[in-house]
């Protein structure tokens, strides 16, 4: 029995093409300096078809007919939001293994957190690990369970590989408790692996940055340091705990610099070589994201206000004499950035509205592409041919950066084309689309 309802599929395709053309024309006019009327953007009527389409997605997967599925029902996120919002969840892409394998997290902050790998052979779940992170150079992975964090070099699709280091939660929490005995911190967390936002191993696995809802921590030579919130500020302001909102962190590829912050901080920049932390004034209200360029020369800091934001570029060799500077170059003045990755064209930033934007170091936009759903994570493949993009809509997108043309259903200004998508919703088996 065929899974395909041809009438519904035809309506889905026609509406998808119509809506993409409408939005692309609206964007073209806006970028040309015109002021198009938003009323020109008629509603995307595919939402009324979403329940029937989802049933076809499941049946096509059950019958192993995914290639035909993508052809007959081109994937889309936005039309699914109204009916399936309650089961959507963040997908955090961690890195590429080999050339076509992707490691990602789902279910973070819950007892159901699982690390997956996805490649041409299919999906592999590693339920004994609850969270994964990756080094700045993409080689080493930090894999956390309820007892330890293992640093593994170049893992395979089962996440097996050379173990570089192992950090026990018991030791981490004991060290923190000795430092902050009167303050609620990661040391008091019953399930510390569920508090993780980011794990960044570096220095051949001998150093580890832990970003959790309880702050930013650096582990070096078995010593655990709380970088943020600053222990001196905890005492000064008589804080009851170390919990932070909108926490973020990044490590430069050479391991010298660490950028971090949260909603209540400035942009913070630690020079490990000089053992000095700089505090840089944000362009907007709340620091939200940071990324270092691969050449170790610049760091981009984003700060947000509601769903908008601004990103500044800070030259690392100038920061020592310009810490009080308030006019660092602005490379983007629109996006609240949730994730980013560097390609040979520039930095790709992902925003709250579901757009990817590639911006060069002069602040010029090279291209933009709409994936739908707030962007949660971005990773570029080692050969720079693909982007893996995770969203808060429970989608993992594999995008082709080398395609010559966008497809008829794409929204954007470049030639980016989606090659594959995974749907990773709560209570549902992972599916390809």
CSV table of C-alpha atoms in Angstrom, one decimal:
chain,number,residue,atom,x,y,z
A,1,UNK,CA,0.0,0.0,0.0
A,2,UNK,CA,1.5,3.4,-1.0
A,3,UNK,CA,2.1,5.9,1.7
A,4,UNK,CA,1.6,8.8,-0.7
A,5,UNK,CA,-1.6,10.9,-0.9
A,6,UNK,CA,-0.9,12.6,-4.3
A,7,UNK,CA,-3.6,15.3,-3.9
A,8,UNK,CA,-2.2,16.5,-0.5
A,9,UNK,CA,1.4,16.3,-1.9
A,10,UNK,CA,0.5,18.4,-4.9
A,11,UNK,CA,-1.1,21.0,-2.7
A,12,UNK,CA,1.9,21.0,-0.4
A,13,UNK,CA,4.3,21.5,-3.3
A,14,UNK,CA,2.3,24.2,-5.0
A,15,UNK,CA,1.9,26.2,-1.8
A,16,UNK,CA,5.6,25.7,-0.9
A,17,UNK,CA,6.7,27.1,-4.3
A,18,UNK,CA,4.2,30.0,-4.1
A,19,UNK,CA,5.2,31.0,-0.6
A,20,UNK,CA,9.0,30.8,-1.3
A,21,UNK,CA,8.6,33.0,-4.4
A,22,UNK,CA,6.6,35.5,-2.4
A,23,UNK,CA,9.1,35.7,0.5
A,24,UNK,CA,12.2,35.8,-1.8
A,25,UNK,CA,10.7,38.8,-3.7
A,26,UNK,CA,9.9,40.5,-0.4
A,27,UNK,CA,13.5,40.0,0.7
A,28,UNK,CA,14.9,41.2,-2.6
A,29,UNK,CA,12.9,44.4,-2.4
A,30,UNK,CA,14.0,45.0,1.2
A,31,UNK,CA,17.7,44.5,0.4
A,32,UNK,CA,17.4,46.8,-2.6
A,33,UNK,CA,16.3,49.6,-0.2
A,34,UNK,CA,12.6,49.4,-1.0
A,35,UNK,CA,9.9,49.3,1.7
A,36,UNK,CA,7.6,46.4,0.7
A,37,UNK,CA,4.3,46.1,2.6
A,38,UNK,CA,4.3,43.1,4.9
A,39,UNK,CA,0.7,42.6,4.0
A,40,UNK,CA,2.0,41.3,0.7
A,41,UNK,CA,3.2,38.2,2.6
A,42,UNK,CA,0.1,36.1,2.5
A,43,UNK,CA,-0.1,33.2,5.0
A,44,UNK,CA,1.6,29.9,4.3
A,45,UNK,CA,-1.4,27.6,4.0
A,46,UNK,CA,0.6,24.4,4.4
A,47,UNK,CA,-0.1,24.4,8.1
A,48,UNK,CA,-3.6,23.0,7.4
A,49,UNK,CA,-2.0,20.0,5.7
A,50,UNK,CA,0.7,19.3,8.4
A,51,UNK,CA,-1.0,16.5,10.2
A,52,UNK,CA,-1.6,14.5,7.1
A,53,UNK,CA,1.9,15.3,5.8
A,54,UNK,CA,3.4,14.1,9.1
A,55,UNK,CA,1.7,10.7,8.8
A,56,UNK,CA,3.1,10.4,5.3
A,57,UNK,CA,6.6,11.2,6.6
A,58,UNK,CA,6.3,8.4,9.1
A,59,UNK,CA,4.9,5.9,6.6
A,60,UNK,CA,7.6,6.7,4.0
A,61,UNK,CA,10.3,6.1,6.7
A,62,UNK,CA,8.7,2.8,7.7
A,63,UNK,CA,8.8,1.7,4.0
A,64,UNK,CA,12.3,3.1,3.4
A,65,UNK,CA,11.1,5.5,0.7
A,66,UNK,CA,12.8,8.6,1.9
A,67,UNK,CA,14.2,9.8,-1.5
A,68,UNK,CA,10.7,9.8,-2.9
A,69,UNK,CA,9.4,11.5,0.2
A,70,UNK,CA,11.7,14.5,-0.3
A,71,UNK,CA,10.7,14.7,-3.9
A,72,UNK,CA,6.9,14.5,-3.3
A,73,UNK,CA,6.8,16.4,0.0
A,74,UNK,CA,9.7,18.9,0.1
A,75,UNK,CA,10.5,19.4,3.9
A,76,UNK,CA,9.5,22.5,5.7
A,77,UNK,CA,9.5,23.5,9.4
A,78,UNK,CA,7.3,26.5,9.7
A,79,UNK,CA,4.0,24.9,8.5
A,80,UNK,CA,4.5,22.2,11.2
A,81,UNK,CA,4.8,24.6,14.1
A,82,UNK,CA,1.2,25.1,14.9
A,83,UNK,CA,0.2,21.5,15.2
A,84,UNK,CA,3.5,20.0,16.6
A,85,UNK,CA,4.9,22.8,18.8
A,86,UNK,CA,4.5,20.8,22.0
A,87,UNK,CA,6.8,18.0,20.9
A,88,UNK,CA,9.5,20.1,19.3
A,89,UNK,CA,12.9,20.3,21.1
A,90,UNK,CA,16.3,21.8,20.6
A,91,UNK,CA,18.8,19.8,18.5
A,92,UNK,CA,22.4,20.7,19.3
A,93,UNK,CA,24.8,19.8,16.6
A,94,UNK,CA,28.3,19.1,18.1
A,95,UNK,CA,30.6,18.2,15.2
A,96,UNK,CA,31.4,16.2,12.1
A,97,UNK,CA,33.1,12.8,12.3
A,98,UNK,CA,34.8,11.5,9.2
A,99,UNK,CA,33.3,13.4,6.3
A,100,UNK,CA,29.6,12.7,6.4
A,101,UNK,CA,28.9,11.8,10.0
A,102,UNK,CA,27.3,14.3,12.4
A,103,UNK,CA,27.3,14.1,16.2
A,104,UNK,CA,24.4,15.8,18.0
A,105,UNK,CA,22.5,16.1,21.3
A,106,UNK,CA,18.8,16.0,22.0
A,107,UNK,CA,16.9,16.0,25.3
A,108,UNK,CA,19.4,18.2,27.1
A,109,UNK,CA,18.5,19.2,30.7
A,110,UNK,CA,16.3,16.1,31.0
A,111,UNK,CA,16.7,12.5,32.1
A,112,UNK,CA,16.2,11.6,28.5
A,113,UNK,CA,19.3,13.3,27.1
A,114,UNK,CA,20.9,11.2,24.3
A,115,UNK,CA,23.9,11.7,22.0
A,116,UNK,CA,23.4,10.5,18.4
A,117,UNK,CA,25.5,10.1,15.4
A,118,UNK,CA,24.0,10.3,11.9
A,119,UNK,CA,25.7,9.3,8.6
A,120,UNK,CA,25.0,7.6,5.3
A,121,UNK,CA,24.5,4.3,7.2
A,122,UNK,CA,21.8,5.7,9.4
A,123,UNK,CA,21.3,6.9,13.0
A,124,UNK,CA,23.2,5.5,16.1
A,125,UNK,CA,22.0,6.4,19.6
A,126,UNK,CA,24.4,6.3,22.5
A,127,UNK,CA,22.0,6.5,25.4
A,128,UNK,CA,24.7,5.9,28.0
A,129,UNK,CA,26.0,9.4,27.1
A,130,UNK,CA,23.8,12.3,28.0
A,131,UNK,CA,25.7,15.1,26.4
A,132,UNK,CA,28.6,15.8,24.0
A,133,UNK,CA,30.9,18.7,23.2
A,134,UNK,CA,33.7,19.3,20.7
A,135,UNK,CA,37.1,21.0,20.7
A,136,UNK,CA,37.6,24.1,18.6
A,137,UNK,CA,39.6,22.2,15.9
A,138,UNK,CA,36.8,19.5,15.7
A,139,UNK,CA,39.1,16.6,16.6
A,140,UNK,CA,38.4,15.9,20.3
A,141,UNK,CA,35.0,15.1,21.8
A,142,UNK,CA,33.8,15.4,25.4
A,143,UNK,CA,31.3,12.8,26.2
A,144,UNK,CA,29.4,13.1,29.5
A,145,UNK,CA,27.4,10.5,31.4
A,146,UNK,CA,26.2,10.5,35.1
A,147,UNK,CA,29.7,9.6,36.4
A,148,UNK,CA,32.4,11.0,34.1
A,149,UNK,CA,33.3,13.2,31.2
A,150,UNK,CA,35.5,11.4,28.7
A,151,UNK,CA,37.7,13.1,26.1
A,152,UNK,CA,37.8,11.0,23.0
A,153,UNK,CA,39.9,11.8,19.9
A,154,UNK,CA,38.3,11.2,16.4
A,155,UNK,CA,35.5,9.0,17.6
A,156,UNK,CA,33.7,6.6,15.2
A,157,UNK,CA,30.0,6.4,14.7
A,158,UNK,CA,29.7,4.4,18.0
A,159,UNK,CA,31.7,7.2,19.7
A,160,UNK,CA,34.6,4.9,20.3
A,161,UNK,CA,38.2,6.3,19.9
A,162,UNK,CA,41.4,7.2,21.7
A,163,UNK,CA,40.7,8.3,25.2
A,164,UNK,CA,42.8,11.4,26.0
A,165,UNK,CA,41.5,12.2,29.5
A,166,UNK,CA,38.7,11.5,32.0
A,167,UNK,CA,37.1,13.8,34.5
A,168,UNK,CA,34.9,12.4,37.3
A,169,UNK,CA,31.9,14.5,38.3
A,170,UNK,CA,32.7,13.5,41.9
A,171,UNK,CA,36.1,15.2,41.7
A,172,UNK,CA,34.7,18.2,39.9
A,173,UNK,CA,32.0,18.7,42.5
A,174,UNK,CA,34.3,18.1,45.4
A,175,UNK,CA,36.8,20.8,44.2
A,176,UNK,CA,34.0,23.3,43.6
A,177,UNK,CA,32.5,22.6,47.1
A,178,UNK,CA,35.8,23.4,48.7
A,179,UNK,CA,36.0,26.7,46.8
A,180,UNK,CA,32.4,27.8,47.4
A,181,UNK,CA,31.2,25.9,50.5
A,182,UNK,CA,28.4,28.3,51.3
A,183,UNK,CA,27.0,28.9,47.8
A,184,UNK,CA,24.7,26.7,45.8
A,185,UNK,CA,26.7,25.7,42.7
A,186,UNK,CA,27.4,22.9,40.3
A,187,UNK,CA,28.8,21.1,43.3
A,188,UNK,CA,25.3,20.7,44.7
A,189,UNK,CA,23.6,19.6,41.5
A,190,UNK,CA,22.2,16.0,41.8
A,191,UNK,CA,22.5,15.4,38.1
A,192,UNK,CA,25.3,17.7,36.8
A,193,UNK,CA,25.2,16.2,33.3
A,194,UNK,CA,21.6,17.5,32.9
A,195,UNK,CA,22.8,21.1,33.6
A,196,UNK,CA,25.2,21.2,30.6
A,197,UNK,CA,24.9,23.8,27.9
A,198,UNK,CA,28.4,23.3,26.3
A,199,UNK,CA,31.5,21.2,26.8
A,200,UNK,CA,34.7,22.4,25.1
A,201,UNK,CA,37.8,20.2,25.5
A,202,UNK,CA,41.1,21.7,24.3
A,203,UNK,CA,44.9,21.5,24.9
A,204,UNK,CA,45.0,17.8,23.8
A,205,UNK,CA,42.1,17.0,26.2
A,206,UNK,CA,44.1,18.3,29.2
A,207,UNK,CA,41.9,21.3,29.6
A,208,UNK,CA,38.1,21.4,29.6
A,209,UNK,CA,35.6,24.3,29.6
A,210,UNK,CA,32.2,23.4,31.2
A,211,UNK,CA,29.3,25.7,30.5
A,212,UNK,CA,26.3,24.8,32.6
A,213,UNK,CA,23.2,26.5,34.0
A,214,UNK,CA,25.4,26.9,37.1
A,215,UNK,CA,28.1,29.0,35.4
A,216,UNK,CA,31.3,28.8,33.4
A,217,UNK,CA,34.0,26.5,34.7
A,218,UNK,CA,37.6,25.8,33.6
A,219,UNK,CA,39.4,22.5,34.5
A,220,UNK,CA,43.2,22.5,34.2
A,221,UNK,CA,45.6,20.2,35.9
A,222,UNK,CA,42.8,18.7,38.0
A,223,UNK,CA,42.0,22.2,39.3
A,224,UNK,CA,38.4,23.5,38.8
A,225,UNK,CA,38.0,27.3,38.5
A,226,UNK,CA,34.7,29.1,38.3
A,227,UNK,CA,35.1,31.8,35.7
A,228,UNK,CA,31.6,33.2,35.7
A,229,UNK,CA,30.0,34.4,37.9
A,230,UNK,CA,33.2,35.7,39.4
A,231,UNK,CA,33.6,34.4,43.0
A,232,UNK,CA,34.5,37.9,44.2
A,233,UNK,CA,31.2,39.2,42.8
A,234,UNK,CA,29.3,36.4,44.5
A,235,UNK,CA,30.7,37.6,47.8
A,236,UNK,CA,30.3,41.3,47.0
A,237,UNK,CA,26.6,41.0,46.0
A,238,UNK,CA,25.8,38.2,48.5
A,239,UNK,CA,24.5,35.9,45.8
A,240,UNK,CA,22.8,32.7,46.9
A,241,UNK,CA,23.9,30.6,43.9
A,242,UNK,CA,26.0,30.6,40.7
A,243,UNK,CA,23.1,30.1,38.3
A,244,UNK,CA,23.2,32.2,35.1
A,245,UNK,CA,20.8,33.0,32.2
A,246,UNK,CA,21.8,33.2,28.6
A,247,UNK,CA,25.2,31.7,29.4
A,248,UNK,CA,27.7,31.3,26.5
A,249,UNK,CA,31.3,30.4,26.0
A,250,UNK,CA,33.9,29.8,23.3
A,251,UNK,CA,37.6,28.9,23.2
A,252,UNK,CA,40.1,30.0,20.5
A,253,UNK,CA,41.6,27.4,18.3
A,254,UNK,CA,45.1,27.9,19.8
A,255,UNK,CA,43.6,27.6,23.3
A,256,UNK,CA,44.9,31.0,24.5
A,257,UNK,CA,41.6,32.8,24.7
A,258,UNK,CA,38.3,32.1,26.4
A,259,UNK,CA,35.2,34.2,25.7
A,260,UNK,CA,32.2,34.0,28.0
A,261,UNK,CA,29.3,35.8,29.5
A,262,UNK,CA,25.7,35.8,30.5
A,263,UNK,CA,22.7,38.1,30.6
A,264,UNK,CA,24.1,40.1,33.6
A,265,UNK,CA,27.7,40.4,32.5
A,266,UNK,CA,29.8,42.3,30.0
A,267,UNK,CA,31.6,40.5,27.2
A,268,UNK,CA,34.3,38.7,29.2
A,269,UNK,CA,37.6,37.6,27.6
A,270,UNK,CA,40.3,35.6,29.4
A,271,UNK,CA,43.8,35.6,28.1
A,272,UNK,CA,45.2,32.4,29.5
A,273,UNK,CA,48.8,33.4,28.5
A,274,UNK,CA,48.7,36.6,30.5
A,275,UNK,CA,46.2,35.3,33.1
A,276,UNK,CA,44.1,38.4,32.7
A,277,UNK,CA,40.4,38.8,32.1
A,278,UNK,CA,39.1,41.7,30.1
A,279,UNK,CA,35.6,43.1,30.5
A,280,UNK,CA,34.2,44.7,27.3
A,281,UNK,CA,31.1,46.8,27.0
A,282,UNK,CA,28.3,45.2,24.9
A,283,UNK,CA,26.7,47.0,22.0
A,284,UNK,CA,23.2,46.0,23.2
A,285,UNK,CA,21.6,45.0,26.5
A,286,UNK,CA,22.4,41.4,27.0
A,287,UNK,CA,25.5,39.4,26.0
A,288,UNK,CA,24.3,36.3,24.2
A,289,UNK,CA,27.0,34.6,22.0
A,290,UNK,CA,30.7,34.6,21.1
A,291,UNK,CA,32.9,33.0,18.4
A,292,UNK,CA,36.6,33.2,17.6
A,293,UNK,CA,37.9,33.3,14.1
A,294,UNK,CA,40.1,30.3,13.0
A,295,UNK,CA,43.2,32.5,12.6
A,296,UNK,CA,43.1,33.4,16.4
A,297,UNK,CA,43.0,37.1,15.6
A,298,UNK,CA,39.4,38.1,16.3
A,299,UNK,CA,36.5,37.3,18.5
A,300,UNK,CA,32.9,38.2,17.6
A,301,UNK,CA,30.6,39.1,20.5
A,302,UNK,CA,26.8,39.3,20.1
A,303,UNK,CA,24.5,41.0,22.5
A,304,UNK,CA,20.7,41.0,22.2
A,305,UNK,CA,17.6,43.0,23.1
A,306,UNK,CA,14.4,40.9,22.7
A,307,UNK,CA,14.7,39.0,19.4
A,308,UNK,CA,17.2,41.5,17.8
A,309,UNK,CA,20.8,42.1,18.4
A,310,UNK,CA,24.2,43.5,17.4
A,311,UNK,CA,27.6,41.8,16.9
A,312,UNK,CA,31.0,43.4,17.4
A,313,UNK,CA,34.4,42.3,16.2
A,314,UNK,CA,37.2,42.6,18.6
A,315,UNK,CA,40.8,42.3,17.5
A,316,UNK,CA,42.7,40.3,20.1
A,317,UNK,CA,46.0,42.0,19.6
A,318,UNK,CA,44.3,45.4,20.4
A,319,UNK,CA,42.3,44.4,23.4
A,320,UNK,CA,45.0,45.1,26.0
A,321,UNK,CA,45.2,48.8,25.3
A,322,UNK,CA,41.5,49.2,24.4
A,323,UNK,CA,39.6,47.5,27.2
A,324,UNK,CA,37.4,50.6,27.8
A,325,UNK,CA,36.7,51.0,24.1
A,326,UNK,CA,33.0,51.3,23.3
A,327,UNK,CA,33.1,51.5,19.5
A,328,UNK,CA,34.4,48.2,18.3
A,329,UNK,CA,33.4,47.6,14.6
A,330,UNK,CA,29.9,46.3,14.2
A,331,UNK,CA,29.7,43.4,11.8
A,332,UNK,CA,26.0,42.8,12.2
A,333,UNK,CA,23.3,45.0,13.7
A,334,UNK,CA,20.2,42.8,13.3
A,335,UNK,CA,20.5,39.3,14.7
A,336,UNK,CA,20.1,37.9,18.1
A,337,UNK,CA,22.7,35.2,17.5
A,338,UNK,CA,22.2,31.7,18.9
A,339,UNK,CA,24.9,29.9,17.0
A,340,UNK,CA,27.7,30.4,14.5
A,341,UNK,CA,30.4,28.7,12.5
A,342,UNK,CA,33.2,29.9,10.2
A,343,UNK,CA,33.4,29.1,6.5
A,344,UNK,CA,35.9,30.3,3.9
A,345,UNK,CA,33.4,33.0,2.9
A,346,UNK,CA,32.9,34.4,6.4
A,347,UNK,CA,31.1,33.7,9.7
A,348,UNK,CA,27.7,32.1,9.4
A,349,UNK,CA,25.4,33.3,12.2
A,350,UNK,CA,22.1,31.8,13.1
A,351,UNK,CA,19.3,34.0,14.5
A,352,UNK,CA,16.1,33.8,16.4
A,353,UNK,CA,14.0,34.0,13.3
A,354,UNK,CA,15.3,30.9,11.6
A,355,UNK,CA,17.8,32.6,9.2
A,356,UNK,CA,21.4,31.8,8.5
A,357,UNK,CA,23.5,34.8,7.4
A,358,UNK,CA,27.1,34.6,6.1
A,359,UNK,CA,28.9,37.8,7.0
A,360,UNK,CA,32.5,38.7,6.1
A,361,UNK,CA,34.9,40.5,8.5
A,362,UNK,CA,33.9,43.8,7.0
A,363,UNK,CA,30.3,43.3,8.0
A,364,UNK,CA,29.1,42.6,4.5
A,365,UNK,CA,26.4,40.0,4.1
A,366,UNK,CA,27.4,37.3,1.5
A,367,UNK,CA,24.2,35.3,1.6
A,368,UNK,CA,21.2,34.4,3.8
A,369,UNK,CA,19.2,31.2,4.0
A,370,UNK,CA,16.0,30.4,5.8
A,371,UNK,CA,15.8,27.0,7.6
A,372,UNK,CA,12.8,27.7,9.8
A,373,UNK,CA,12.8,27.5,13.6
A,374,UNK,CA,15.2,29.4,15.9
A,375,UNK,CA,18.8,28.3,15.2
A,376,UNK,CA,20.3,26.3,18.1
A,377,UNK,CA,23.6,25.2,16.6
A,378,UNK,CA,25.8,25.3,13.5
A,379,UNK,CA,28.8,23.1,12.5
A,380,UNK,CA,30.7,23.2,9.2
A,381,UNK,CA,32.2,20.0,7.7
A,382,UNK,CA,36.0,19.7,7.6
A,383,UNK,CA,36.1,20.2,3.8
A,384,UNK,CA,33.7,23.2,4.1
A,385,UNK,CA,31.2,21.6,1.7
A,386,UNK,CA,28.3,21.2,4.2
A,387,UNK,CA,26.6,22.9,7.1
A,388,UNK,CA,24.9,20.9,9.8
A,389,UNK,CA,22.2,23.1,11.5
A,390,UNK,CA,20.1,22.3,14.5
A,391,UNK,CA,17.0,24.2,15.5
A,392,UNK,CA,14.7,24.5,18.4
A,393,UNK,CA,12.0,23.1,16.1
A,394,UNK,CA,13.5,19.6,16.5
A,395,UNK,CA,15.1,19.6,13.1
A,396,UNK,CA,18.6,18.7,11.9
A,397,UNK,CA,19.4,20.2,8.5
A,398,UNK,CA,22.3,19.1,6.3
A,399,UNK,CA,23.0,21.9,3.8
A,400,UNK,CA,25.1,21.8,0.7
A,401,UNK,CA,27.4,24.9,0.5
A,402,UNK,CA,28.7,23.9,-3.0
A,403,UNK,CA,25.3,23.7,-4.8
A,404,UNK,CA,24.9,25.9,-7.9
A,405,UNK,CA,21.3,26.9,-7.3
A,406,UNK,CA,18.8,26.9,-4.5
A,407,UNK,CA,15.7,24.6,-5.0
A,408,UNK,CA,12.2,25.9,-5.8
A,409,UNK,CA,11.2,25.8,-2.2
A,410,UNK,CA,14.3,27.5,-0.7
A,411,UNK,CA,14.1,31.0,0.8
A,412,UNK,CA,17.3,33.0,0.7
A,413,UNK,CA,19.7,35.0,-1.4
A,414,UNK,CA,22.4,32.4,-2.1
A,415,UNK,CA,22.6,29.0,-3.7
A,416,UNK,CA,22.4,26.9,-0.5
A,417,UNK,CA,20.4,23.7,-1.0
A,418,UNK,CA,19.2,21.3,1.7
A,419,UNK,CA,20.3,17.7,1.0
A,420,UNK,CA,18.9,15.9,4.0
A,421,UNK,CA,16.8,16.5,7.2
A,422,UNK,CA,16.2,14.6,10.4
A,423,UNK,CA,13.1,15.2,12.5
A,424,UNK,CA,13.8,14.6,16.2
A,425,UNK,CA,10.7,15.2,18.2
A,426,UNK,CA,9.9,14.2,21.8
A,427,UNK,CA,7.9,10.9,21.9
A,428,UNK,CA,8.6,10.1,18.2
A,429,UNK,CA,11.2,7.9,16.6
A,430,UNK,CA,13.9,9.9,14.8
A,431,UNK,CA,12.9,10.2,11.1
A,432,UNK,CA,14.5,11.3,7.9
A,433,UNK,CA,12.8,13.8,5.6
